[in-house]
Amino acid sequence: MAISTNSIIHYTKSLDNLLQILKNGFSLKYCKEDFFWKQKKLRYAYPMICFCDIPLSEVKKHLDSYGHYGIGLKKDWAVKKGLNPVLYLEKESSLSETLMQQIMRFDKNKKELKTNPNTPKIDEVWRQELITLCSHIKNYDGDLIINGKEINNYRFYDEREWRYVPTKLELKGNKRAILQDIYIADKEKYNKEVGKIKLEFDIAEDISYIIVKEENDIHKTLDFISQNFKKTLSASDMEILMTKIISTDQIINDF
């Protein structure tokens, strides 16, 4: 059995969310990310869209955490759009230590500049590259809070996450990283602005699966596709797309 798939899947918690993605593409949103190395913490929010690379036969546990609705897109699309698997790091590893040392070097430089304007400033290109790297890292395991519940020693590695993190140019002036305290204080403002940026796909060419929770949702999804894409999809494309709709009830019972 394959341990990875030819698709990546984005899960969401409602049929309405799924239908809006089908119609408008993915809207960017800031996500809070904690990274730990020993006693050090890196706590930022980054703009991203998350997917997983988990075979449907192994996804039952993931459904309860992230939602029973989803859209699967081909890996070719992911590569073309610049997505990348998350880099998982063990808290005690030398690689985590190296990364934290670079971050502390940058923080030290910022503090020195406040007290001594003549301090040589760290190269801006290096700073942007460091932000890019940090936005793609995650601890191998740790504590997870989801749906108001805390799960201790959760293995993030099992999610096999892929991320779309936009470049500075694609963000059109929005921040690439925000300290969590600042983000939490005004997250609606930050998400409203960055949400105007879309990650798009071709509904006929790029979709592998459309996942809904129940059989009844299949009919609603078919009606939505018929109403919204009858002018842009051929009859044959419409028929093929409809065969890609599957319910999580089927996944749980048949895979």
XYZ file of C-alpha atoms in Angstrom:
255
model
C 0.000 0.000 0.000
C 1.341 3.446 -0.923
C 2.196 5.710 2.012
C 1.717 8.824 -0.091
C -0.692 9.722 -2.852
C -0.755 11.416 -6.224
C -2.989 14.102 -4.741
C -2.943 16.524 -1.858
C -6.177 17.187 0.017
C -7.452 20.265 1.820
C -10.072 19.472 4.475
C -12.678 21.888 5.788
C -15.548 21.730 8.267
C -18.642 22.602 6.231
C -20.238 22.026 2.862
C -20.562 25.786 2.362
C -16.795 26.226 2.783
C -16.189 23.489 0.214
C -18.589 24.973 -2.328
C -17.036 28.425 -1.984
C -13.602 26.918 -2.646
C -14.933 25.217 -5.772
C -16.388 28.509 -6.984
C -13.698 31.017 -5.960
C -10.506 29.097 -5.220
C -8.672 29.053 -1.878
C -8.533 32.246 0.189
C -5.325 32.857 2.084
C -5.450 33.020 5.875
C -2.866 33.501 8.604
C -2.220 30.388 10.692
C -0.599 30.429 14.114
C 2.463 28.223 14.244
C 4.541 27.314 17.311
C 8.051 25.951 16.905
C 10.103 24.818 19.892
C 13.758 24.084 20.357
C 14.548 23.043 23.931
C 13.394 26.065 25.997
C 13.185 28.456 23.044
C 9.879 29.274 21.313
C 9.129 30.690 17.885
C 5.504 31.895 17.803
C 4.348 33.571 14.601
C 1.356 33.569 12.261
C 2.085 32.970 8.580
C -0.219 33.310 5.541
C -0.812 29.867 4.078
C -3.144 27.184 2.811
C -2.617 23.677 4.162
C -3.074 20.290 2.535
C -2.245 16.728 3.536
C -0.785 13.812 1.631
C -2.578 10.942 3.369
C -4.154 8.009 1.475
C -7.931 7.873 1.892
C -7.559 4.487 3.563
C -5.589 6.144 6.395
C -7.463 9.423 6.731
C -10.238 8.530 9.225
C -8.487 10.077 12.246
C -7.678 13.220 10.270
C -11.357 13.751 9.374
C -12.417 14.199 12.991
C -9.766 16.873 13.561
C -9.962 18.900 10.364
C -13.386 18.283 8.845
C -15.406 15.832 6.758
C -15.349 17.954 3.605
C -12.405 18.330 1.302
C -10.962 18.847 -2.130
C -8.129 16.789 -3.552
C -5.841 18.314 -6.164
C -3.226 16.663 -8.342
C 0.419 16.787 -7.295
C 1.282 18.287 -10.688
C -0.898 21.268 -9.789
C 0.809 21.550 -6.381
C 4.280 21.595 -7.930
C 3.219 24.154 -10.554
C 1.816 26.438 -7.819
C 4.952 26.238 -5.663
C 3.628 24.131 -2.790
C 6.073 22.128 -0.692
C 5.927 19.449 1.992
C 6.478 20.783 5.502
C 9.947 20.307 7.005
C 9.433 18.439 10.289
C 12.129 18.970 12.902
C 12.750 17.169 16.179
C 12.968 19.635 19.110
C 16.324 18.376 20.318
C 18.002 18.025 16.918
C 21.083 19.899 15.763
C 19.129 21.187 12.761
C 16.564 22.805 15.082
C 19.420 24.334 17.034
C 21.008 25.745 13.872
C 17.721 27.317 12.805
C 17.112 28.890 16.216
C 20.630 30.303 16.304
C 19.971 32.098 13.022
C 16.707 33.522 14.378
C 18.393 34.674 17.595
C 21.129 36.298 15.525
C 18.480 38.313 13.693
C 16.682 39.291 16.945
C 19.972 40.357 18.499
C 20.685 42.571 15.489
C 17.271 44.291 15.823
C 17.924 45.086 19.499
C 21.390 46.405 18.784
C 20.066 48.705 16.059
C 17.699 50.345 18.569
C 20.550 51.273 20.902
C 23.222 51.861 18.278
C 22.058 53.034 14.801
C 25.596 52.484 13.480
C 25.276 48.720 13.960
C 25.596 46.927 10.586
C 22.108 45.798 9.579
C 21.515 42.194 8.598
C 20.988 41.770 4.867
C 17.300 42.056 3.896
C 17.532 39.181 1.408
C 18.802 36.907 4.179
C 15.917 38.024 6.403
C 13.333 37.198 3.726
C 14.921 33.805 3.136
C 14.805 33.074 6.861
C 11.089 33.957 6.987
C 10.448 31.623 4.045
C 12.235 28.792 5.821
C 10.440 29.387 9.131
C 7.034 29.412 7.430
C 7.636 25.839 6.228
C 8.796 24.208 9.484
C 6.917 22.279 12.141
C 7.944 20.203 15.129
C 7.844 16.442 14.665
C 5.457 16.266 17.615
C 3.991 18.504 20.313
C 0.754 19.657 21.909
C -2.162 20.372 19.592
C -5.248 22.431 20.432
C -8.119 21.742 18.055
C -11.857 22.186 18.469
C -11.131 23.574 21.952
C -9.391 20.392 23.107
C -5.711 19.898 23.822
C -4.003 16.754 22.582
C -0.646 16.109 24.220
C 2.277 14.583 22.323
C 0.452 14.788 19.016
C 2.575 13.571 16.111
C 2.357 16.336 13.500
C 4.541 14.251 11.201
C 1.586 11.894 10.608
C -0.300 14.695 8.838
C 2.161 14.672 5.930
C 1.395 18.334 5.416
C 1.981 20.346 2.256
C 1.772 24.134 2.336
C 1.212 26.985 -0.017
C 3.029 30.006 1.411
C 3.029 33.025 -0.911
C 6.131 34.971 -1.792
C 6.624 38.571 -0.702
C 5.613 39.718 -4.197
C 2.431 37.593 -4.201
C 1.397 39.033 -0.828
C 0.988 42.497 -2.336
C 2.084 44.361 0.789
C 0.601 41.995 3.402
C 2.970 40.746 6.095
C 4.843 37.476 5.610
C 5.021 36.827 9.350
C 3.258 38.369 12.354
C 4.054 37.808 16.017
C 1.168 35.812 17.445
C 0.254 38.368 20.119
C -0.025 41.104 17.485
C -1.992 38.847 15.146
C -4.471 37.695 17.818
C -5.195 41.304 18.807
C -6.431 42.149 15.290
C -6.706 38.903 13.333
C -9.915 39.865 11.507
C -8.127 42.829 9.916
C -5.121 40.780 8.853
C -7.222 37.934 7.445
C -9.604 40.276 5.631
C -6.733 41.818 3.679
C -4.805 38.646 2.936
C -8.047 36.791 2.139
C -8.367 38.835 -1.044
C -5.460 36.809 -2.447
C -6.571 33.533 -4.036
C -4.888 30.231 -4.848
C -6.705 29.087 -7.963
C -7.129 25.789 -9.795
C -8.871 24.531 -12.925
C -12.001 22.711 -11.809
C -11.930 20.380 -14.824
C -8.196 19.623 -14.977
C -6.770 19.810 -11.456
C -9.308 18.126 -9.141
C -8.812 14.503 -8.062
C -11.530 14.267 -5.393
C -14.404 16.251 -3.986
C -15.115 14.915 -0.503
C -18.404 15.498 1.293
C -19.694 14.089 4.560
C -22.940 12.356 3.647
C -24.734 10.969 0.607
C -27.215 13.853 0.762
C -24.312 16.296 0.339
C -23.471 14.659 -2.993
C -26.752 15.834 -4.508
C -26.258 19.368 -3.170
C -22.758 19.469 -4.615
C -23.935 18.197 -7.999
C -26.629 20.891 -8.096
C -24.090 23.566 -7.181
C -21.666 22.463 -9.906
C -24.456 22.334 -12.488
C -25.662 25.837 -11.605
C -22.257 27.524 -11.385
C -20.220 25.847 -14.112
C -22.692 24.993 -16.881
C -21.315 27.842 -19.010
C -17.640 27.003 -18.493
C -17.597 23.186 -18.422
C -18.377 20.886 -21.307
C -20.865 18.069 -20.806
C -18.055 15.487 -20.754
C -16.033 17.537 -18.214
C -19.134 17.830 -16.055
C -19.694 14.069 -16.118
C -16.070 13.330 -15.202
C -16.129 15.859 -12.360
C -19.278 14.340 -10.927
C -17.592 10.918 -10.723
C -14.942 12.416 -8.423
C -17.389 13.174 -5.603
C -17.103 10.787 -2.655
C -18.545 10.869 0.857
C -16.572 10.341 4.048
C -19.188 7.745 4.973
C -17.948 5.771 1.973
C -14.332 6.343 2.939
C -14.905 5.115 6.495
C -16.885 2.051 5.409
C -15.121 1.011 2.218
C -11.430 1.934 2.463
